[in-house]
DNA sequence: CATGACAGTGATACTTGGTATCAGTGAGAC
DNA sequence: GTCTCACTGATACCAAGTATCACTGTCATG
């Protein structure tokens, strides 16, 4: 079963209709490498209306097919998610994003809940930095 | 020395000019309780131009006079900062925000840097939940 | 205190990233 | 095959900012 088919099965399982627009958006999303913006998808799925692309991205986020990546300039990107809840480390120079192995604040959430009496429902966590390639002298020289 | 004066000293120290618009924005910011949006400041400092309010907020962020708070609906708020780098726990029901005592991911940043060879420059971290008051049966009943 | 340089201002227009609306349509249950 | 209503997409709209640029007023200097 292709990845596309498997996403379609997920939609069906939750009683969402399989429409050509949705299939086009999903195909475009699955074809992206790294993180991408809604505009990237819009550009590739020209026939699909703007509102539908946004609606489908929300749907895919809810289904955990994609995860959201908050860039350091404040813009929101997406990334195909092949795992559960996790966070990202984004290179501010080349834009490359790494998925971090696990959510590192789980313990912290429990401590916080105990200390503050809040019921903690969620969190945002993103790391920004410069990857090894972008810090190498060669890369530095090439940019100069 | 009032808080307003102390912010003005900070501006002077960095060779920024003290203008009536800036003073009006700073006064409005210092008068806010909890977190607030740029629109809140605009509403209170009517005479000041929209662009200038945004410019001044950036300036105050750079000077660490305010910190940014990312709400769970994606909107960006601000909060007077009376301390260094820290994070927030925001109640998604009443909007109340708590400053967390310290940045809890400092160790994690160092581990990540070692494991990934990224030079980590920054991070976003926000927690969302429901405070004790908003979870109490009384509050629940009152809302019903 | 003049006064000039230039940092800062704000009206206006623009952009980006979305959302509300609503008549029309086609997916899929029966 | 038929009916329903989930979904679509054109359009209009909105919120959060940014670019431009002629004007203004701060403040360093003499
Ligand atoms: Mn991810
Ligand atoms: Mn704070
Ligand atoms: Zn990089
Ligand atoms: Zn609360």
mmCIF file of C-alpha atoms (C1' of nucleotides) and ligand atoms in Angstrom:
data_model
loop_
_atom_site.group_PDB
_atom_site.id
_atom_site.type_symbol
_atom_site.label_atom_id
_atom_site.label_comp_id
_atom_site.label_asym_id
_atom_site.label_seq_id
_atom_site.Cartn_x
_atom_site.Cartn_y
_atom_site.Cartn_z
ATOM 1 C CA UNK A 1 0.000 0.000 0.000
ATOM 2 C CA UNK A 2 1.439 3.347 -1.034
ATOM 3 C CA UNK A 3 1.680 6.204 1.420
ATOM 4 C CA UNK A 4 -1.086 7.989 -0.512
ATOM 5 C CA UNK A 5 -3.400 5.010 -0.207
ATOM 6 C CA UNK A 6 -2.662 4.733 3.475
ATOM 7 C CA UNK A 7 -3.618 8.362 4.076
ATOM 8 C CA UNK A 8 -6.795 7.806 2.069
ATOM 9 C CA UNK A 9 -7.618 4.804 4.281
ATOM 10 C CA UNK A 10 -7.189 7.054 7.324
ATOM 11 C CA UNK A 11 -9.649 9.573 5.885
ATOM 12 C CA UNK A 12 -12.163 6.856 5.050
ATOM 13 C CA UNK A 13 -11.860 5.374 8.520
ATOM 14 C CA UNK A 14 -12.959 8.696 9.965
ATOM 15 C CA UNK A 15 -15.822 9.137 7.491
ATOM 16 C CA UNK A 16 -14.238 11.897 5.453
ATOM 17 C CA UNK A 17 -15.000 11.869 1.758
ATOM 18 C CA UNK A 18 -12.324 11.099 -0.775
ATOM 19 C CA UNK A 19 -12.462 13.905 -3.326
ATOM 20 C CA UNK A 20 -10.149 14.731 -6.228
ATOM 21 C CA UNK A 21 -9.144 17.957 -4.472
ATOM 22 C CA UNK A 22 -8.147 16.154 -1.321
ATOM 23 C CA UNK A 23 -6.240 13.534 -3.240
ATOM 24 C CA UNK A 24 -4.380 16.254 -5.157
ATOM 25 C CA UNK A 25 -3.422 18.061 -1.972
ATOM 26 C CA UNK A 26 -2.321 14.878 -0.241
ATOM 27 C CA UNK A 27 -0.256 13.801 -3.245
ATOM 28 C CA UNK A 28 1.439 17.190 -3.313
ATOM 29 C CA UNK A 29 2.109 17.088 0.423
ATOM 30 C CA UNK A 30 3.610 13.596 0.257
ATOM 31 C CA UNK A 31 5.846 14.673 -2.618
ATOM 32 C CA UNK A 32 7.424 17.505 -0.611
ATOM 33 C CA UNK A 33 10.855 16.986 0.857
ATOM 34 C CA UNK A 34 11.655 18.655 4.134
ATOM 35 C CA UNK A 35 9.320 21.318 5.376
ATOM 36 C CA UNK A 36 7.082 23.319 3.105
ATOM 37 C CA UNK A 37 4.524 26.093 3.206
ATOM 38 C CA UNK A 38 0.868 26.084 2.198
ATOM 39 C CA UNK A 39 1.930 28.244 -0.759
ATOM 40 C CA UNK A 40 4.207 25.423 -1.920
ATOM 41 C CA UNK A 41 1.207 23.100 -2.020
ATOM 42 C CA UNK A 42 -0.994 25.701 -3.696
ATOM 43 C CA UNK A 43 1.609 26.113 -6.404
ATOM 44 C CA UNK A 44 1.646 22.369 -7.089
ATOM 45 C CA UNK A 45 -2.074 21.757 -6.865
ATOM 46 C CA UNK A 46 -3.203 24.666 -9.022
ATOM 47 C CA UNK A 47 -6.655 23.308 -9.707
ATOM 48 C CA UNK A 48 -7.524 23.182 -6.024
ATOM 49 C CA UNK A 49 -9.081 26.224 -4.390
ATOM 50 C CA UNK A 50 -7.171 28.190 -1.812
ATOM 51 C CA UNK A 51 -9.683 27.555 0.969
ATOM 52 C CA UNK A 52 -9.718 23.835 0.257
ATOM 53 C CA UNK A 53 -5.951 23.599 0.529
ATOM 54 C CA UNK A 54 -6.056 25.291 3.931
ATOM 55 C CA UNK A 55 -8.945 23.101 5.029
ATOM 56 C CA UNK A 56 -7.102 19.975 3.911
ATOM 57 C CA UNK A 57 -3.923 21.003 5.711
ATOM 58 C CA UNK A 58 -5.904 21.347 8.904
ATOM 59 C CA UNK A 59 -7.410 17.916 8.335
ATOM 60 C CA UNK A 60 -3.982 16.373 7.737
ATOM 61 C CA UNK A 61 -2.666 18.030 10.881
ATOM 62 C CA UNK A 62 -5.541 16.600 12.897
ATOM 63 C CA UNK A 63 -4.868 13.161 11.420
ATOM 64 C CA UNK A 64 -1.148 13.442 12.281
ATOM 65 C CA UNK A 65 -0.245 13.025 8.633
ATOM 66 C CA UNK A 66 1.731 16.255 8.841
ATOM 67 C CA UNK A 67 3.244 18.159 11.715
ATOM 68 C CA UNK A 68 3.540 21.908 11.937
ATOM 69 C CA UNK A 69 6.952 23.579 12.081
ATOM 70 C CA UNK A 70 7.216 27.111 13.385
ATOM 71 C CA UNK A 71 10.153 28.828 11.705
ATOM 72 C CA UNK A 72 12.209 31.398 13.535
ATOM 73 C CA UNK A 73 10.847 34.155 11.316
ATOM 74 C CA UNK A 74 7.399 33.290 12.670
ATOM 75 C CA UNK A 75 6.085 31.611 9.539
ATOM 76 C CA UNK A 76 4.296 28.296 9.784
ATOM 77 C CA UNK A 77 5.463 25.366 7.708
ATOM 78 C CA UNK A 78 4.448 21.711 7.538
ATOM 79 C CA UNK A 79 6.314 18.471 7.321
ATOM 80 C CA UNK A 80 5.182 14.938 6.585
ATOM 81 C CA UNK A 81 5.047 13.174 9.912
ATOM 82 C CA UNK A 82 5.927 9.524 10.057
ATOM 83 C CA UNK A 83 5.792 9.325 13.841
ATOM 84 C CA UNK A 84 3.916 10.585 16.869
ATOM 85 C CA UNK A 85 4.364 13.759 18.849
ATOM 86 C CA UNK A 86 7.853 15.198 18.500
ATOM 87 C CA UNK A 87 9.717 18.464 17.988
ATOM 88 C CA UNK A 88 12.146 19.995 15.512
ATOM 89 C CA UNK A 89 15.575 21.445 15.224
ATOM 90 C CA UNK A 90 15.682 23.853 12.312
ATOM 91 C CA UNK A 91 18.807 25.255 10.695
ATOM 92 C CA UNK A 92 18.304 28.999 10.360
ATOM 93 C CA UNK A 93 20.810 29.094 7.539
ATOM 94 C CA UNK A 94 19.821 26.312 5.122
ATOM 95 C CA UNK A 95 16.347 25.637 6.525
ATOM 96 C CA UNK A 96 16.972 21.951 6.995
ATOM 97 C CA UNK A 97 14.848 20.518 9.808
ATOM 98 C CA UNK A 98 15.525 17.461 11.928
ATOM 99 C CA UNK A 99 12.877 15.560 13.812
ATOM 100 C CA UNK A 100 13.945 15.088 17.402
ATOM 101 C CA UNK A 101 13.667 11.566 18.687
ATOM 102 C CA UNK A 102 11.199 12.164 21.409
ATOM 103 C CA UNK A 103 9.358 14.894 23.176
ATOM 104 C CA UNK A 104 11.867 16.016 25.767
ATOM 105 C CA UNK A 105 9.461 17.924 27.965
ATOM 106 C CA UNK A 106 7.142 15.117 29.013
ATOM 107 C CA UNK A 107 8.618 14.917 32.519
ATOM 108 C CA UNK A 108 8.650 18.664 32.713
ATOM 109 C CA UNK A 109 4.957 18.814 31.839
ATOM 110 C CA UNK A 110 4.165 16.459 34.711
ATOM 111 C CA UNK A 111 6.307 18.465 37.136
ATOM 112 C CA UNK A 112 4.709 21.678 36.025
ATOM 113 C CA UNK A 113 1.233 20.257 36.365
ATOM 114 C CA UNK A 114 1.993 19.218 39.930
ATOM 115 C CA UNK A 115 3.629 22.532 40.842
ATOM 116 C CA UNK A 116 1.078 24.869 39.268
ATOM 117 C CA UNK A 117 -2.187 22.927 39.424
ATOM 118 C CA UNK A 118 -2.686 23.619 35.761
ATOM 119 C CA UNK A 119 -3.940 20.762 33.631
ATOM 120 C CA UNK A 120 -1.432 21.008 30.821
ATOM 121 C CA UNK A 121 -2.950 20.295 27.436
ATOM 122 C CA UNK A 122 -0.179 21.053 25.009
ATOM 123 C CA UNK A 123 3.008 22.886 24.219
ATOM 124 C CA UNK A 124 5.048 24.386 21.422
ATOM 125 C CA UNK A 125 8.740 23.604 21.295
ATOM 126 C CA UNK A 126 11.114 24.370 18.454
ATOM 127 C CA UNK A 127 14.896 24.708 18.401
ATOM 128 C CA UNK A 128 16.810 26.946 16.017
ATOM 129 C CA UNK A 129 20.468 26.717 15.178
ATOM 130 C CA UNK A 130 23.060 26.208 12.486
ATOM 131 C CA UNK A 131 23.799 22.746 11.200
ATOM 132 C CA UNK A 132 27.313 21.337 10.870
ATOM 133 C CA UNK A 133 27.348 21.901 7.099
ATOM 134 C CA UNK A 134 26.342 25.522 7.440
ATOM 135 C CA UNK A 135 29.034 26.108 10.048
ATOM 136 C CA UNK A 136 31.884 24.483 8.160
ATOM 137 C CA UNK A 137 34.663 26.795 6.892
ATOM 138 C CA UNK A 138 33.971 25.622 3.343
ATOM 139 C CA UNK A 139 30.342 26.685 3.569
ATOM 140 C CA UNK A 140 31.359 29.941 5.202
ATOM 141 C CA UNK A 141 33.891 30.622 2.437
ATOM 142 C CA UNK A 142 31.411 29.704 -0.290
ATOM 143 C CA UNK A 143 28.901 32.225 1.015
ATOM 144 C CA UNK A 144 31.480 35.023 1.164
ATOM 145 C CA UNK B 1 13.287 55.969 39.361
ATOM 146 C CA UNK B 2 10.006 54.842 37.829
ATOM 147 C CA UNK B 3 9.822 51.900 35.505
ATOM 148 C CA UNK B 4 9.123 54.316 32.646
ATOM 149 C CA UNK B 5 12.229 56.324 33.394
ATOM 150 C CA UNK B 6 14.299 53.202 33.610
ATOM 151 C CA UNK B 7 13.179 52.064 30.163
ATOM 152 C CA UNK B 8 13.950 55.541 28.837
ATOM 153 C CA UNK B 9 17.466 55.282 30.285
ATOM 154 C CA UNK B 10 17.877 51.981 28.461
ATOM 155 C CA UNK B 11 16.898 53.617 25.186
ATOM 156 C CA UNK B 12 19.256 56.532 25.751
ATOM 157 C CA UNK B 13 22.094 54.189 26.618
ATOM 158 C CA UNK B 14 21.731 52.601 23.197
ATOM 159 C CA UNK B 15 21.472 55.938 21.375
ATOM 160 C CA UNK B 16 17.808 55.712 20.573
ATOM 161 C CA UNK B 17 15.915 58.987 20.582
ATOM 162 C CA UNK B 18 13.293 59.716 23.184
ATOM 163 C CA UNK B 19 10.201 60.811 21.284
ATOM 164 C CA UNK B 20 6.655 61.459 22.454
ATOM 165 C CA UNK B 21 5.432 58.489 20.418
ATOM 166 C CA UNK B 22 7.895 56.125 22.024
ATOM 167 C CA UNK B 23 7.090 57.414 25.482
ATOM 168 C CA UNK B 24 3.367 56.957 24.825
ATOM 169 C CA UNK B 25 3.865 53.381 23.657
ATOM 170 C CA UNK B 26 6.129 52.506 26.565
ATOM 171 C CA UNK B 27 3.705 54.016 29.070
ATOM 172 C CA UNK B 28 0.858 52.026 27.564
ATOM 173 C CA UNK B 29 2.900 48.828 27.592
ATOM 174 C CA UNK B 30 3.910 49.287 31.231
ATOM 175 C CA UNK B 31 0.279 49.897 32.169
ATOM 176 C CA UNK B 32 -0.879 46.566 30.748
ATOM 177 C CA UNK B 33 -1.551 43.714 33.119
ATOM 178 C CA UNK B 34 -0.844 40.232 31.924
ATOM 179 C CA UNK B 35 -0.254 39.685 28.253
ATOM 180 C CA UNK B 36 -1.557 41.988 25.583
ATOM 181 C CA UNK B 37 -1.642 42.390 21.839
ATOM 182 C CA UNK B 38 -0.282 45.177 19.678
ATOM 183 C CA UNK B 39 -3.919 46.152 19.050
ATOM 184 C CA UNK B 40 -4.345 46.713 22.802
ATOM 185 C CA UNK B 41 -1.492 49.212 22.704
ATOM 186 C CA UNK B 42 -2.786 50.834 19.527
ATOM 187 C CA UNK B 43 -6.149 51.341 21.183
ATOM 188 C CA UNK B 44 -4.561 53.063 24.167
ATOM 189 C CA UNK B 45 -2.059 55.160 22.273
ATOM 190 C CA UNK B 46 -4.402 56.479 19.596
ATOM 191 C CA UNK B 47 -2.191 59.350 18.536
ATOM 192 C CA UNK B 48 0.666 57.047 17.645
ATOM 193 C CA UNK B 49 0.863 55.636 14.150
ATOM 194 C CA UNK B 50 0.378 51.960 13.544
ATOM 195 C CA UNK B 51 3.841 51.443 12.058
ATOM 196 C CA UNK B 52 5.475 53.223 14.973
ATOM 197 C CA UNK B 53 3.742 51.013 17.498
ATOM 198 C CA UNK B 54 4.990 47.913 15.709
ATOM 199 C CA UNK B 55 8.482 49.406 15.426
ATOM 200 C CA UNK B 56 8.506 50.275 19.121
ATOM 201 C CA UNK B 57 7.352 46.810 20.129
ATOM 202 C CA UNK B 58 10.264 45.330 18.205
ATOM 203 C CA UNK B 59 12.604 47.746 19.952
ATOM 204 C CA UNK B 60 11.214 46.819 23.370
ATOM 205 C CA UNK B 61 11.567 43.145 22.539
ATOM 206 C CA UNK B 62 15.213 43.650 21.567
ATOM 207 C CA UNK B 63 15.797 45.555 24.807
ATOM 208 C CA UNK B 64 14.172 42.736 26.820
ATOM 209 C CA UNK B 65 11.596 45.162 28.177
ATOM 210 C CA UNK B 66 8.875 42.848 26.925
ATOM 211 C CA UNK B 67 8.806 39.178 26.062
ATOM 212 C CA UNK B 68 6.719 37.610 23.356
ATOM 213 C CA UNK B 69 4.001 35.088 24.185
ATOM 214 C CA UNK B 70 2.746 32.792 21.475
ATOM 215 C CA UNK B 71 -0.882 31.919 22.189
ATOM 216 C CA UNK B 72 -2.287 28.546 21.289
ATOM 217 C CA UNK B 73 -4.447 30.112 18.588
ATOM 218 C CA UNK B 74 -1.224 31.236 16.912
ATOM 219 C CA UNK B 75 -1.541 34.922 17.781
ATOM 220 C CA UNK B 76 1.420 36.784 19.185
ATOM 221 C CA UNK B 77 1.085 38.688 22.425
ATOM 222 C CA UNK B 78 3.544 40.566 24.611
ATOM 223 C CA UNK B 79 4.188 40.778 28.305
ATOM 224 C CA UNK B 80 6.304 43.106 30.385
ATOM 225 C CA UNK B 81 9.436 41.200 31.240
ATOM 226 C CA UNK B 82 11.028 41.820 34.588
ATOM 227 C CA UNK B 83 13.553 39.017 34.246
ATOM 228 C CA UNK B 84 15.805 37.266 31.775
ATOM 229 C CA UNK B 85 15.053 34.462 29.388
ATOM 230 C CA UNK B 86 12.081 32.385 30.504
ATOM 231 C CA UNK B 87 8.933 30.703 29.212
ATOM 232 C CA UNK B 88 5.196 30.778 29.832
ATOM 233 C CA UNK B 89 2.310 28.658 30.889
ATOM 234 C CA UNK B 90 -0.885 30.063 29.436
ATOM 235 C CA UNK B 91 -4.409 29.145 30.495
ATOM 236 C CA UNK B 92 -6.371 28.474 27.315
ATOM 237 C CA UNK B 93 -9.589 29.254 29.141
ATOM 238 C CA UNK B 94 -9.038 32.550 30.971
ATOM 239 C CA UNK B 95 -5.855 33.596 29.164
ATOM 240 C CA UNK B 96 -3.898 34.071 32.332
ATOM 241 C CA UNK B 97 -0.162 33.537 31.796
ATOM 242 C CA UNK B 98 2.454 32.504 34.321
ATOM 243 C CA UNK B 99 6.138 33.117 33.920
ATOM 244 C CA UNK B 100 8.049 29.914 34.524
ATOM 245 C CA UNK B 101 10.943 30.218 36.915
ATOM 246 C CA UNK B 102 13.693 29.277 34.599
ATOM 247 C CA UNK B 103 14.315 28.031 31.132
ATOM 248 C CA UNK B 104 13.905 24.309 31.537
ATOM 249 C CA UNK B 105 15.568 23.292 28.325
ATOM 250 C CA UNK B 106 19.066 24.660 28.931
ATOM 251 C CA UNK B 107 20.523 21.207 29.591
ATOM 252 C CA UNK B 108 18.599 19.817 26.708
ATOM 253 C CA UNK B 109 20.039 22.457 24.386
ATOM 254 C CA UNK B 110 23.563 21.420 25.369
ATOM 255 C CA UNK B 111 22.778 17.720 24.887
ATOM 256 C CA UNK B 112 21.227 18.412 21.523
ATOM 257 C CA UNK B 113 24.159 20.504 20.419
ATOM 258 C CA UNK B 114 26.526 17.655 21.276
ATOM 259 C CA UNK B 115 24.364 14.998 19.630
ATOM 260 C CA UNK B 116 23.552 16.861 16.426
ATOM 261 C CA UNK B 117 26.543 19.146 15.854
ATOM 262 C CA UNK B 118 24.151 22.039 15.432
ATOM 263 C CA UNK B 119 25.091 25.287 17.093
ATOM 264 C CA UNK B 120 21.808 26.027 18.814
ATOM 265 C CA UNK B 121 20.931 29.700 18.801
ATOM 266 C CA UNK B 122 17.454 29.824 20.230
ATOM 267 C CA UNK B 123 14.182 28.081 20.874
ATOM 268 C CA UNK B 124 10.470 28.645 21.312
ATOM 269 C CA UNK B 125 8.749 26.994 24.246
ATOM 270 C CA UNK B 126 5.223 27.650 25.463
ATOM 271 C CA UNK B 127 2.896 25.525 27.566
ATOM 272 C CA UNK B 128 -0.897 25.582 27.315
ATOM 273 C CA UNK B 129 -3.338 24.327 29.867
ATOM 274 C CA UNK B 130 -6.195 25.119 32.187
ATOM 275 C CA UNK B 131 -5.539 26.818 35.487
ATOM 276 C CA UNK B 132 -6.960 25.615 38.793
ATOM 277 C CA UNK B 133 -9.636 28.331 38.811
ATOM 278 C CA UNK B 134 -10.840 27.455 35.331
ATOM 279 C CA UNK B 135 -11.018 23.768 36.235
ATOM 280 C CA UNK B 136 -12.943 24.154 39.439
ATOM 281 C CA UNK B 137 -16.546 22.873 39.473
ATOM 282 C CA UNK B 138 -17.715 26.362 40.425
ATOM 283 C CA UNK B 139 -16.140 27.877 37.358
ATOM 284 C CA UNK B 140 -17.479 25.052 35.221
ATOM 285 C CA UNK B 141 -20.987 25.571 36.602
ATOM 286 C CA UNK B 142 -20.782 29.349 36.158
ATOM 287 C CA UNK B 143 -19.943 28.952 32.500
ATOM 288 C CA UNK B 144 -22.775 26.529 31.858
ATOM 289 C "C1'" DC C 1 20.869 79.058 22.112
ATOM 290 C "C1'" DA C 2 21.010 78.226 17.379
ATOM 291 C "C1'" DT C 3 21.146 74.897 13.797
ATOM 292 C "C1'" DG C 4 21.839 71.011 10.979
ATOM 293 C "C1'" DA C 5 21.978 65.980 10.335
ATOM 294 C "C1'" DC C 6 19.505 62.381 10.356
ATOM 295 C "C1'" DA C 7 16.662 59.182 13.421
ATOM 296 C "C1'" DG C 8 12.216 58.746 13.771
ATOM 297 C "C1'" DT C 9 7.224 59.446 12.312
ATOM 298 C "C1'" DG C 10 2.837 58.401 10.313
ATOM 299 C "C1'" DA C 11 -0.415 58.420 6.269
ATOM 300 C "C1'" DT C 12 -1.034 55.465 2.867
ATOM 301 C "C1'" DA C 13 -0.766 51.657 0.272
ATOM 302 C "C1'" DC C 14 0.509 47.084 0.107
ATOM 303 C "C1'" DT C 15 1.412 42.089 1.348
ATOM 304 C "C1'" DT C 16 0.944 37.756 3.539
ATOM 305 C "C1'" DG C 17 -1.614 34.251 5.545
ATOM 306 C "C1'" DG C 18 -5.424 33.048 6.443
ATOM 307 C "C1'" DT C 19 -11.187 32.787 7.226
ATOM 308 C "C1'" DA C 20 -16.510 33.486 6.208
ATOM 309 C "C1'" DT C 21 -19.922 32.952 2.948
ATOM 310 C "C1'" DC C 22 -22.751 30.540 -0.007
ATOM 311 C "C1'" DA C 23 -24.535 28.676 -4.315
ATOM 312 C "C1'" DG C 24 -23.370 24.587 -6.634
ATOM 313 C "C1'" DT C 25 -21.727 19.645 -6.954
ATOM 314 C "C1'" DG C 26 -20.472 14.995 -6.518
ATOM 315 C "C1'" DA C 27 -19.242 11.092 -2.979
ATOM 316 C "C1'" DG C 28 -21.099 7.434 -1.375
ATOM 317 C "C1'" DA C 29 -24.986 5.291 1.663
ATOM 318 C "C1'" DC C 30 -29.036 3.046 0.745
ATOM 319 C "C1'" DG D 1 -30.420 5.065 -9.468
ATOM 320 C "C1'" DT D 2 -31.426 8.471 -6.142
ATOM 321 C "C1'" DC D 3 -30.933 11.463 -2.375
ATOM 322 C "C1'" DT D 4 -28.377 13.836 1.073
ATOM 323 C "C1'" DC D 5 -25.251 16.573 2.831
ATOM 324 C "C1'" DA D 6 -20.109 16.919 3.061
ATOM 325 C "C1'" DC D 7 -17.329 19.242 0.382
ATOM 326 C "C1'" DT D 8 -15.823 22.762 -3.051
ATOM 327 C "C1'" DG D 9 -14.083 27.091 -4.792
ATOM 328 C "C1'" DA D 10 -14.999 31.924 -6.234
ATOM 329 C "C1'" DT D 11 -15.209 35.830 -3.935
ATOM 330 C "C1'" DA D 12 -14.927 38.819 -0.522
ATOM 331 C "C1'" DC D 13 -13.062 39.754 3.546
ATOM 332 C "C1'" DC D 14 -9.920 40.162 7.645
ATOM 333 C "C1'" DA D 15 -5.754 40.494 10.766
ATOM 334 C "C1'" DA D 16 -1.161 41.295 11.306
ATOM 335 C "C1'" DG D 17 2.195 43.286 9.861
ATOM 336 C "C1'" DT D 18 5.726 45.909 6.222
ATOM 337 C "C1'" DA D 19 7.429 49.332 2.485
ATOM 338 C "C1'" DT D 20 7.528 53.901 1.095
ATOM 339 C "C1'" DC D 21 8.531 58.495 1.584
ATOM 340 C "C1'" DA D 22 7.838 63.347 2.514
ATOM 341 C "C1'" DC D 23 7.883 65.527 6.803
ATOM 342 C "C1'" DT D 24 9.382 66.533 11.688
ATOM 343 C "C1'" DG D 25 11.707 67.048 15.951
ATOM 344 C "C1'" DT D 26 15.702 65.191 18.832
ATOM 345 C "C1'" DC D 27 19.851 66.226 20.324
ATOM 346 C "C1'" DA D 28 25.064 66.661 19.281
ATOM 347 C "C1'" DT D 29 27.811 70.128 18.102
ATOM 348 C "C1'" DG D 30 29.734 74.870 18.080
HETATM 349 MN MN1 LIG E 1 8.214 16.593 12.464
HETATM 350 MN MN1 LIG E 2 7.363 36.398 30.348
HETATM 351 ZN ZN1 LIG E 3 22.050 24.248 7.701
HETATM 352 ZN ZN1 LIG E 4 -7.399 30.012 33.716
#
